[in-house]
Coordinates of C-alpha atoms in Angstrom, one line a residue:
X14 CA -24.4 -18.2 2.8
X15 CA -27.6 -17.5 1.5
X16 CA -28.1 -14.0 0.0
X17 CA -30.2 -11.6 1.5
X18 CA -33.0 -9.7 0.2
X19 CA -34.9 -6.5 0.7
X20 CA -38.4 -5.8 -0.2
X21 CA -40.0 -2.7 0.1
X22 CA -43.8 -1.9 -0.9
X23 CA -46.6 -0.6 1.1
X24 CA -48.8 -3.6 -0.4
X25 CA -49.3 -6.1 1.7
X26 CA -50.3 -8.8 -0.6
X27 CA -47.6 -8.2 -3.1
X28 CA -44.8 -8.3 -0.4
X29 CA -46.4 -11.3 1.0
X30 CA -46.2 -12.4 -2.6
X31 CA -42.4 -11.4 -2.9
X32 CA -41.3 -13.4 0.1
X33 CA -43.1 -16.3 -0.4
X34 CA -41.4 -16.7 -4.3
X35 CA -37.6 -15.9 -3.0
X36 CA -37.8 -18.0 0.0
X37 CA -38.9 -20.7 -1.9
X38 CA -35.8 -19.7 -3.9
X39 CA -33.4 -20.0 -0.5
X40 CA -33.1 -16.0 -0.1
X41 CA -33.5 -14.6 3.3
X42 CA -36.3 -11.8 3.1
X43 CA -36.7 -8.7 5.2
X44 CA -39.9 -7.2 4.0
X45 CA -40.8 -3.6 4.8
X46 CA -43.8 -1.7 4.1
X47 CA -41.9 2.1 3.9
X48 CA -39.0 4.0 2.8
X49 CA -38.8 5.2 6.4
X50 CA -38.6 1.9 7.7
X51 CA -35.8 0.8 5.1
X52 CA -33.5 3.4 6.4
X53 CA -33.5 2.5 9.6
X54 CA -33.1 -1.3 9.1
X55 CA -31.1 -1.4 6.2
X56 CA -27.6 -1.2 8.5
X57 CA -28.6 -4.1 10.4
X58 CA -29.6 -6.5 7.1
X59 CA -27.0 -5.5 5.0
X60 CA -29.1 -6.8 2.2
X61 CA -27.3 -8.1 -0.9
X62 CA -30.2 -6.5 -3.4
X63 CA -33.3 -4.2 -2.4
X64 CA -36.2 -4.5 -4.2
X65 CA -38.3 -1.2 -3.7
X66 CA -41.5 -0.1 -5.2
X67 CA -41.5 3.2 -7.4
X68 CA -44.0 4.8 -5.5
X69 CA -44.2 4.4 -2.0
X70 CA -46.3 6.6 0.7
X71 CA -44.1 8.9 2.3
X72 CA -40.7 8.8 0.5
X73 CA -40.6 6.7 -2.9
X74 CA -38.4 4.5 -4.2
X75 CA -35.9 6.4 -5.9
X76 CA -35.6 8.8 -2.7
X77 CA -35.0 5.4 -0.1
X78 CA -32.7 4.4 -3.1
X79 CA -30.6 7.4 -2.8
X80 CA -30.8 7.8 0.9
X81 CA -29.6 4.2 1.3
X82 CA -26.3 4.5 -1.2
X83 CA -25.4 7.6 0.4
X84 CA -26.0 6.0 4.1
X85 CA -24.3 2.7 3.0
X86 CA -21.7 3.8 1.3
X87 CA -19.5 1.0 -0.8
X88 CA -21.6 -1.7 1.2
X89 CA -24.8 -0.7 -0.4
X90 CA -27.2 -3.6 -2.1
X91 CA -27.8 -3.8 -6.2
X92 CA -31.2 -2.2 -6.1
X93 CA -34.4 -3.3 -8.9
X94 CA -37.6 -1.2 -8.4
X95 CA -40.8 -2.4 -8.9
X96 CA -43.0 -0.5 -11.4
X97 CA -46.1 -0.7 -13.2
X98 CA -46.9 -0.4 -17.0
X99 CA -47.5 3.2 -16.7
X100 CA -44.2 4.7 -15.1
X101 CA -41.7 2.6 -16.9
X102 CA -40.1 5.4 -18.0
X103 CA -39.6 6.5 -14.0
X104 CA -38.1 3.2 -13.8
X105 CA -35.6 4.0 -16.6
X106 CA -34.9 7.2 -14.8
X107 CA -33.9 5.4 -11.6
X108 CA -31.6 3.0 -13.1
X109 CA -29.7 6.3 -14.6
X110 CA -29.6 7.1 -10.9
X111 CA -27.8 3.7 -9.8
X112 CA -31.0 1.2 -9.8
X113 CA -29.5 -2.1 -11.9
X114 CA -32.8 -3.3 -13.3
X115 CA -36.4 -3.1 -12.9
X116 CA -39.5 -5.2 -13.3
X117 CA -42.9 -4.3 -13.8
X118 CA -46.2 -5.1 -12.3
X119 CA -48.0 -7.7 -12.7
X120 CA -44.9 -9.5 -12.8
X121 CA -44.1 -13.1 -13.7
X122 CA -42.5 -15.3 -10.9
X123 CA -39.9 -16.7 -12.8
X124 CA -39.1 -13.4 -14.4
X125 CA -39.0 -12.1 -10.5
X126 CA -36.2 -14.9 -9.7
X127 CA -34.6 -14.2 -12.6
X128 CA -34.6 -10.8 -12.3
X129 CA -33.2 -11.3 -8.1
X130 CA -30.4 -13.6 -9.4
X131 CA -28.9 -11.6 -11.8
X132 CA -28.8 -9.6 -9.3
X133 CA -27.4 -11.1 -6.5
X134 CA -24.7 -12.5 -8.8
X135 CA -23.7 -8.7 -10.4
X136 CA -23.6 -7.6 -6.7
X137 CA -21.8 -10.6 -5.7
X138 CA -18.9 -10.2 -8.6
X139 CA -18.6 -6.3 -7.2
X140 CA -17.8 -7.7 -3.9
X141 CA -15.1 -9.8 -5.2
X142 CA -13.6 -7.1 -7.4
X143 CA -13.9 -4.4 -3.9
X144 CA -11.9 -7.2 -2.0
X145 CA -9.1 -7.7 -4.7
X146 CA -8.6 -3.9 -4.6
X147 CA -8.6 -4.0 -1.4
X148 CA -6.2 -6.4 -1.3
X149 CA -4.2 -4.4 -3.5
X150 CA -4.0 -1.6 -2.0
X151 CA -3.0 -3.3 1.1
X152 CA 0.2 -4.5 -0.6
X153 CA 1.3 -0.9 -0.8
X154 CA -0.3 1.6 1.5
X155 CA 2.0 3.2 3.9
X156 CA 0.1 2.3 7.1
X157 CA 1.2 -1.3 6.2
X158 CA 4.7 -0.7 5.4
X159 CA 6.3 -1.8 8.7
X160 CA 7.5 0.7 10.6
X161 CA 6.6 2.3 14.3
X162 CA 9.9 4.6 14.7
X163 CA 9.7 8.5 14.5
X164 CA 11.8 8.3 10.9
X165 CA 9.6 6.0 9.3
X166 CA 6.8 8.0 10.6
X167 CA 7.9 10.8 8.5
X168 CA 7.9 8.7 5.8
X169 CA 4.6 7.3 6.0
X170 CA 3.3 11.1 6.1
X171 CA 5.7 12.2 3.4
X172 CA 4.4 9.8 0.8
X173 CA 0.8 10.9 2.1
X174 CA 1.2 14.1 0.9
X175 CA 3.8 13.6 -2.1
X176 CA 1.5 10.8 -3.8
X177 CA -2.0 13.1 -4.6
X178 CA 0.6 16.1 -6.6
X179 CA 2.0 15.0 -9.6
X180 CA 5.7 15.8 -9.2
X181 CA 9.0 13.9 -9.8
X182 CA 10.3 12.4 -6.2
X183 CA 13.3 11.4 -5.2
X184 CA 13.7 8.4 -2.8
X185 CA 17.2 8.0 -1.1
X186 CA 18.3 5.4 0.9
X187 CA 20.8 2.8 1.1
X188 CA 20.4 -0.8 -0.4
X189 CA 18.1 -2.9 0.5
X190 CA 16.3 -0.3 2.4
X191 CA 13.0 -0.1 0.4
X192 CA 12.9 2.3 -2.0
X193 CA 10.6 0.8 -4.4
X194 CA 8.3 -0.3 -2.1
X195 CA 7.4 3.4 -1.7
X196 CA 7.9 4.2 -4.9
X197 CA 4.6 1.8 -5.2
X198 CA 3.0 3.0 -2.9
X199 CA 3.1 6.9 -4.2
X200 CA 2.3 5.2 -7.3
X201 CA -1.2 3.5 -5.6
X202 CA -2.3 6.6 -3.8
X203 CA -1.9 8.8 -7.0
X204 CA -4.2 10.0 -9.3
X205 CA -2.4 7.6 -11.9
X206 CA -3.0 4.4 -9.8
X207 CA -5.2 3.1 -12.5
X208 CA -2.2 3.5 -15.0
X209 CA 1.3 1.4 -15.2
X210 CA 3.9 1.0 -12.8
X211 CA 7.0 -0.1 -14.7
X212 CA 10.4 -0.5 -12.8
X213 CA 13.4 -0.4 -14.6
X214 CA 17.0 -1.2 -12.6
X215 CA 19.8 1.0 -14.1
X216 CA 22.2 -0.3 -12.8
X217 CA 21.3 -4.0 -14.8
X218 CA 20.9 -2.5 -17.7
X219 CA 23.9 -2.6 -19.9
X220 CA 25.2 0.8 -21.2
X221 CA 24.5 0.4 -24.4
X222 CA 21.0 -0.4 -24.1
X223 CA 20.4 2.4 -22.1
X224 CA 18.4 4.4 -24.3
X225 CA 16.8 1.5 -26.2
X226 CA 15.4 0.7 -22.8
X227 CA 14.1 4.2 -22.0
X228 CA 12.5 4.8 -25.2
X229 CA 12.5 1.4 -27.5
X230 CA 13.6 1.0 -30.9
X231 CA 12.6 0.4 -34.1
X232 CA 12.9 -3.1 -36.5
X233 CA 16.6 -2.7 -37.7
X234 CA 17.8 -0.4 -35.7
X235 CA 20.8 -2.3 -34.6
X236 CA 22.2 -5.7 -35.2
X237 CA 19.5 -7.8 -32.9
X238 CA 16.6 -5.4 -33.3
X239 CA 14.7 -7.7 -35.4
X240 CA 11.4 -6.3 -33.9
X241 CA 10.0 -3.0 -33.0
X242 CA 9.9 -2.3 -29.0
X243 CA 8.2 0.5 -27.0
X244 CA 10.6 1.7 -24.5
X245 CA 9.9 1.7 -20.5
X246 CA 8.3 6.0 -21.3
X247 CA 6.2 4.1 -23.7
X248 CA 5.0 1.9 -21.7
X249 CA 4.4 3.8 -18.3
X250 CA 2.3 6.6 -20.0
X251 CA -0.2 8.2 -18.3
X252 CA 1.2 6.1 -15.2
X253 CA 4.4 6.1 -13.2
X254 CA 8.1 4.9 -14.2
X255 CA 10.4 3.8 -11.8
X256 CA 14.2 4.6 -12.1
X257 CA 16.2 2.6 -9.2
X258 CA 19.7 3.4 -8.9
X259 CA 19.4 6.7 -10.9
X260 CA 23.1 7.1 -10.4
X261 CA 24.4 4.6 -12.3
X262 CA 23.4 6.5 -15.6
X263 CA 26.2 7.2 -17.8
X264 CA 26.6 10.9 -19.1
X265 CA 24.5 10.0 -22.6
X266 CA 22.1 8.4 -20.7
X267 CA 21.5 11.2 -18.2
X268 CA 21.8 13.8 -21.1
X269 CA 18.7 11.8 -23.0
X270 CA 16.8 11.2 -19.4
X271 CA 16.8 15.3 -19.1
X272 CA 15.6 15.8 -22.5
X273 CA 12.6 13.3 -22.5
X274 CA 12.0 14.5 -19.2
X275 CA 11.8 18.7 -20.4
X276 CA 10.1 17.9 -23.5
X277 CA 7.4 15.6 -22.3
X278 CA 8.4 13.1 -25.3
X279 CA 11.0 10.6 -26.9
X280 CA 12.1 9.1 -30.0
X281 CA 12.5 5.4 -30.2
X282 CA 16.2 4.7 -31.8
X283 CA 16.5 4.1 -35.3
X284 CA 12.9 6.5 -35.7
X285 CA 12.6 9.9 -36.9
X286 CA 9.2 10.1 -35.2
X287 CA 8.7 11.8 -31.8
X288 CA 6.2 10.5 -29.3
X289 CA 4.4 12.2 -26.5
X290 CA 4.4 10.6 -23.2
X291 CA 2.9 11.8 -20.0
X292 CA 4.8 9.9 -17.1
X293 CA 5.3 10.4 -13.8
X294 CA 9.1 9.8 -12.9
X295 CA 10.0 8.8 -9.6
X296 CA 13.8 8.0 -9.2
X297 CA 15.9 5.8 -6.4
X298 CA 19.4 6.1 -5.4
X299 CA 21.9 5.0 -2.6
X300 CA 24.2 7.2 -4.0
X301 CA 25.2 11.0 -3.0
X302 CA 24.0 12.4 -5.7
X303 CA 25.3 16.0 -4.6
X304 CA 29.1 14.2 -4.2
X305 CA 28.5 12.9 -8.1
X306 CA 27.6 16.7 -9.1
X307 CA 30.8 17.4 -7.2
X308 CA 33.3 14.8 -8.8
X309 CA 31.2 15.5 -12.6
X310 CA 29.6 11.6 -12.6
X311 CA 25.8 13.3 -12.4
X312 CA 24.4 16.1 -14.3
X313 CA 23.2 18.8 -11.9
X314 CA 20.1 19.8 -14.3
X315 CA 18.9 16.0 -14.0
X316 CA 19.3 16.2 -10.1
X317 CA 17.3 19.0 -9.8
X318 CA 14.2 17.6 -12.5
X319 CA 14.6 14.6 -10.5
X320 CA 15.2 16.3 -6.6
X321 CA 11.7 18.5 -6.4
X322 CA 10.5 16.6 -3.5
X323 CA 13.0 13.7 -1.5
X324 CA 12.2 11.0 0.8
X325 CA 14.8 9.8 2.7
X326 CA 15.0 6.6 4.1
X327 CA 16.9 5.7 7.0
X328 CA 18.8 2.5 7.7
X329 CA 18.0 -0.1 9.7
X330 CA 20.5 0.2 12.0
X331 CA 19.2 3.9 12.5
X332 CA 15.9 2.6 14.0
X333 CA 15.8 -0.8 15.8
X334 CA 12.4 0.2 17.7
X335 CA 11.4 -1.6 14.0
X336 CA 13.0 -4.7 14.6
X337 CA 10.6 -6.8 16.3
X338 CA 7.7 -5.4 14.3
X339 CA 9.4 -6.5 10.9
X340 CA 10.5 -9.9 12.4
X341 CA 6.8 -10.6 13.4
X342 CA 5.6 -9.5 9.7
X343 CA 8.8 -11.5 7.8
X344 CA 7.7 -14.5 10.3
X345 CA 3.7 -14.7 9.6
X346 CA 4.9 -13.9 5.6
X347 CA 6.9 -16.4 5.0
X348 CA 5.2 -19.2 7.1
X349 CA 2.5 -18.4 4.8
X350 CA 4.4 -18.7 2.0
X351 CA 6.2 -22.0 2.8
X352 CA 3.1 -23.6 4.3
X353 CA 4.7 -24.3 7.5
X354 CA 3.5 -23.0 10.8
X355 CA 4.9 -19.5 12.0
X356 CA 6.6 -19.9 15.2
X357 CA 7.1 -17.0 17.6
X358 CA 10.9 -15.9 18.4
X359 CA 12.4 -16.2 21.6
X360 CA 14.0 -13.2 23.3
X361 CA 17.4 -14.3 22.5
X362 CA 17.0 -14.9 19.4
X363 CA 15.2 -11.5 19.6
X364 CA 18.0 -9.6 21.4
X365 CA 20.6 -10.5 18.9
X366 CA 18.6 -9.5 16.0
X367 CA 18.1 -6.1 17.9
X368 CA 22.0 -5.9 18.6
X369 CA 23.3 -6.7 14.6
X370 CA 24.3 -3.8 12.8
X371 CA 22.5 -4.9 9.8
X372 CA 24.6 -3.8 6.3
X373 CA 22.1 -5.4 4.1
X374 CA 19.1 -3.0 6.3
X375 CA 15.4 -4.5 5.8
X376 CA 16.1 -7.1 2.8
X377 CA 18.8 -9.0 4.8
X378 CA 16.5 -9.2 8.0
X379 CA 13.7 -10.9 6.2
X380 CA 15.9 -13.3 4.3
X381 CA 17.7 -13.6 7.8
X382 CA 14.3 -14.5 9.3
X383 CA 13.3 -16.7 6.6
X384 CA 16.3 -18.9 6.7
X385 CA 15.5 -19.0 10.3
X386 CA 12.1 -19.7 10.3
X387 CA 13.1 -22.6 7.6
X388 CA 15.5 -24.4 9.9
X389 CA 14.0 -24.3 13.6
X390 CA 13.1 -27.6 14.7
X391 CA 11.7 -26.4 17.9
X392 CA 8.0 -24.6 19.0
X393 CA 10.3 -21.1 19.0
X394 CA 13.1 -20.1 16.7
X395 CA 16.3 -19.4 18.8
X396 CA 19.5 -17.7 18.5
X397 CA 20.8 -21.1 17.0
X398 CA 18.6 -20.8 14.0
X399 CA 19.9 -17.7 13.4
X400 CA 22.6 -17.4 10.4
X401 CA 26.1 -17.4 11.6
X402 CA 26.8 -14.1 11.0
X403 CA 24.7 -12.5 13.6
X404 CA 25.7 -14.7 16.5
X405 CA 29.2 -14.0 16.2
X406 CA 28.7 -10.1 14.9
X407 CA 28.6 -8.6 18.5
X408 CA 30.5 -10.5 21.1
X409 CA 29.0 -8.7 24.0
X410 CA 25.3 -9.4 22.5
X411 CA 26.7 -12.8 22.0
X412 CA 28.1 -13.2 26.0
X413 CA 24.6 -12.1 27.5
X414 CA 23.1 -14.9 25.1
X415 CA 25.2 -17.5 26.4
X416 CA 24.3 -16.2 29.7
X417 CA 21.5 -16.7 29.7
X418 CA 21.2 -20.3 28.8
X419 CA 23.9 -21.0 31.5
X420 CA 20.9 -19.5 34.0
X421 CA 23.6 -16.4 34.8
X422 CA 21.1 -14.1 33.6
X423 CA 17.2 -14.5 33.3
X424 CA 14.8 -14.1 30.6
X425 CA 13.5 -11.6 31.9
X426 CA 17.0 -9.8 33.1
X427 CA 18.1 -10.4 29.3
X428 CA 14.8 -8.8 27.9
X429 CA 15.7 -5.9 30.1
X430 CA 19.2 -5.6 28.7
X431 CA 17.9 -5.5 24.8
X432 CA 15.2 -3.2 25.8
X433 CA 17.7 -0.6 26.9
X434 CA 19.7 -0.9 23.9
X435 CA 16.9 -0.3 21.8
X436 CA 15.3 2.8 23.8
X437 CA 18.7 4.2 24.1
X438 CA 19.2 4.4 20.2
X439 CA 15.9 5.3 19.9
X440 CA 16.5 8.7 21.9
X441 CA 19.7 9.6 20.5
X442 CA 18.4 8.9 16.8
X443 CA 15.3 11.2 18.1
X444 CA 17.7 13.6 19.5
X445 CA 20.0 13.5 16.6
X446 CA 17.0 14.3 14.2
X447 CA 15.5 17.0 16.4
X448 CA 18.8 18.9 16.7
X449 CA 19.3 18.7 20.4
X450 CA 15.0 19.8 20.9
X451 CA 14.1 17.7 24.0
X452 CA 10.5 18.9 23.0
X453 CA 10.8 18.0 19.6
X454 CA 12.1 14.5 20.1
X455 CA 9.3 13.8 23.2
X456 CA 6.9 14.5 20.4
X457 CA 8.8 12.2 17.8
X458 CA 8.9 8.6 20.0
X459 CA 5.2 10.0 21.6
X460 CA 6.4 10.5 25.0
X461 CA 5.9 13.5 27.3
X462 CA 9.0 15.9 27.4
X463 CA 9.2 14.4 31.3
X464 CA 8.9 11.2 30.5
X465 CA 12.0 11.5 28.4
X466 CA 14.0 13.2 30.6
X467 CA 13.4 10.7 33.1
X468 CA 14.4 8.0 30.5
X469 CA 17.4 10.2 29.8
X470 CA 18.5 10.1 33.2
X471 CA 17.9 6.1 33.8
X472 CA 19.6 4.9 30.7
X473 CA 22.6 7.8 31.7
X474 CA 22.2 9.6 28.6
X475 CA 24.2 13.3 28.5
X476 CA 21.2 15.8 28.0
X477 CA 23.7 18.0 26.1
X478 CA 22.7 21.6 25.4
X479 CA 19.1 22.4 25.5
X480 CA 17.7 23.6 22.0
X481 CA 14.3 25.0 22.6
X482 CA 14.9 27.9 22.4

């Protein structure tokens, strides 16, 4: 694709000049006599570099400069001005402004093409840095964590507001559900996204390396330290660490967690030296953490350094609206990933994935789809691709299957059938969560309050007490 260039001068010669060099040097030229005229066209040619002249009639060059970053935003060209002998210093003064280079008048041609390519290529290399960012980002943002139910909703706003405050966070949930993902994502829409993110497992790290692994050690410390190591505080400073399965701490370890944690620094072992860290903590658990406090296996101070803000995140089984969203993610992933093509599920296959009660939550669906997706022989994958385990977990799911395929029930009739499963858990998990509010849980699966009422009454659902008030 050939780059695309901007010239702006109120000479006529010298832009006749300018467009005559690059094309010959395979850019595509949009040459423009004002600032005025830049502004308005500059949208539409998305130029790659501008080349403007210092002093233009009406608004110079550093002005349309300006005016076009702020009006083009991140997609804004790598801009050279165009200067004589006697305003070089202007020039200078505009590249402190955002220009990238300059060249003066009279100019050489070679130096012009030179000057363009440089250029082109430094603008070029920005795009590809703004695109792996970008892809970054993607990889963790919330509005890409799958999820369309009214819990996972509050999630994706939770970690919205949790991630710009610098405070500890507690994400709870049980395995499997994805508590480091979020973790991640706090951690890319903080103000330490440019730091580390470093994940340690508590619950595989052996006791006794407990505190080596928090806060390193130094050469001959113990037995096997035959090097000095920095410890996971060490290495997550001025970024985020990430404790997973907080409650499998022993008493020791919880005892040195709350120290480093009040003080703001650690000592490796085997070092009389302290070191200041400055680490945001963000901790995972599928434990009761308050039943621990209870039974004396978690130290109540650490709960509450770790418990200023919680994110709870619900099981799978608590919101099967999310099924078929994740099964069409896991699909197009993993096809991807195995180089095959992705094939789309049929409603069987579907319905049985909606009816499974799903102990292993979000990680067992995608290695259940992936296993799927790896054996299906046919243009769909079906309920016989599915692992065993969910075409024998719910024998009535399993009878309207078979149904089905015997022509006893339609497609469509079946579709119908998993539908209503799915909207009826939907509205008592909304109900459940709004404490009995019909207005509350409307608002929480976007319905009107009628709407849901009438849906109430179809599906046969007891309206219960009314709680608003």
């Amino acid at each position: 694709m050939k780059a695309r260039v901007l010239v702006v001068d109120d000479e006529r010669t010298l832009r006749g000049i300018v467009t005559t060099v690059l094309e010959d040097d395979g850019y595509d030229i949009l040459a423009l006599e004002s600032g005025e005229n830049a502004l308005s066209r500059a949208s539409e040619f998305a130029p790659d570099v501008a080349l403007l002249d210092l002093r233009l009639a009406g608004i110079d060059g550093v002005e349309t400069m300006t005016r076009l970053q702020d009006q083009l935003g991140a997609a804004a060209p790598a801009f050279i001005i165009m200067t004589a002998h006697g305003t070089i210093q202007s020039a200078v003064d505009a590249i402190r402004k955002g220009a990238l280079d300059y060249v003066t008048k009279p100019f050489d041609n070679d130096e012009l093409k030179l000057t363009v390519e440089r250029a082109v290529q430094m603008r070029r290399l920005e795009q590809r840095v703004e695109a792996l960012e970008t892809q970054l980002d993607d990889r963790f943002r919330p509005e890409n964590m799958v999820g369309q139910s009214g819990s996972m909703d509050a999630v994706f706003r939770m970690i919205d507001r949790v991630a710009p405050v610098d405070t500890t966070v507690l994400v709870v949930g049980e395995t499997g559900t994805g508590k480091e993902l979020v973790a991640r994502a706090i951690h890319r829409y903080s103000n330490r996204k440019d730091g580390p993110f470093i994940a340690v497992n508590c619950g595989a790290v052996p006791q006794t390396l407990m505190e080596s692994s928090f806060f390193g050690h130094e050469r001959g410390a113990f037995t096997d330290a035959k090097t000095s190591r920095r410890g996971a505080f060490e290495q997550a400073d001025r970024g985020t660490l990430f404790l997973d399965e907080i409650g499998e701490l022993s008493q020791a370890a919880q005892a040195g967690l709350l120290r480093a944690l009040e003080e703001g620094e650690i000592r490796r072992v085997g070092s009389e030296r302290t070191i200041k860290v400055n680490v945001r903590i963000i901790a995972a658990t599928n434990r009761d953490l308050q039943k621990e406090i209870d039974g004396g296996g978690f130290r109540e101070d650490l709960y509450w350094r770790l418990n200023v803000v919680s994110i709870h995140l619900p099981a799978l089984r608590e919101r099967p609206e999310d099924i078929p969203p994740l099964v069409d993610h896991f699909v197009a992933k993993h096809a991807e990933k195995l180089g095959i093509e992705a094939r789309p599920i049929a409603q069987t296959a579907l319905s049985l994935l909606v009816g499974y009660h799903w102990p292993g939550n979000v990680r067992e669906l995608e290695n259940a789809v992936q296993s799927a997706l790896t054996l299906a022989t046919g243009t769909a994958i079906t309920g016989a691709d599915l692992p065993a385990r969910l075409r024998s977990a719910d024998p009535s799911q399993t009878q309207s299957t078979d149904a089905a395929a015997d022509g006893r029930l339609t497609l469509a009739e079946a579709a119908d059938r998993a539908r209503a499963a799915v909207e009826e858990r939907m509205i008592v998990g909304a109900l459940r969560e709004a404490e009995g509010s019909r207005t509350r849980a409307a608002e929480l699966l976007g319905v009107s309050r009628k709407t849901l009422f009438n849906k109430m009454k179809e599906l046969g659902i007891e309206p219960g007490e009314e709680k608003d008030g």
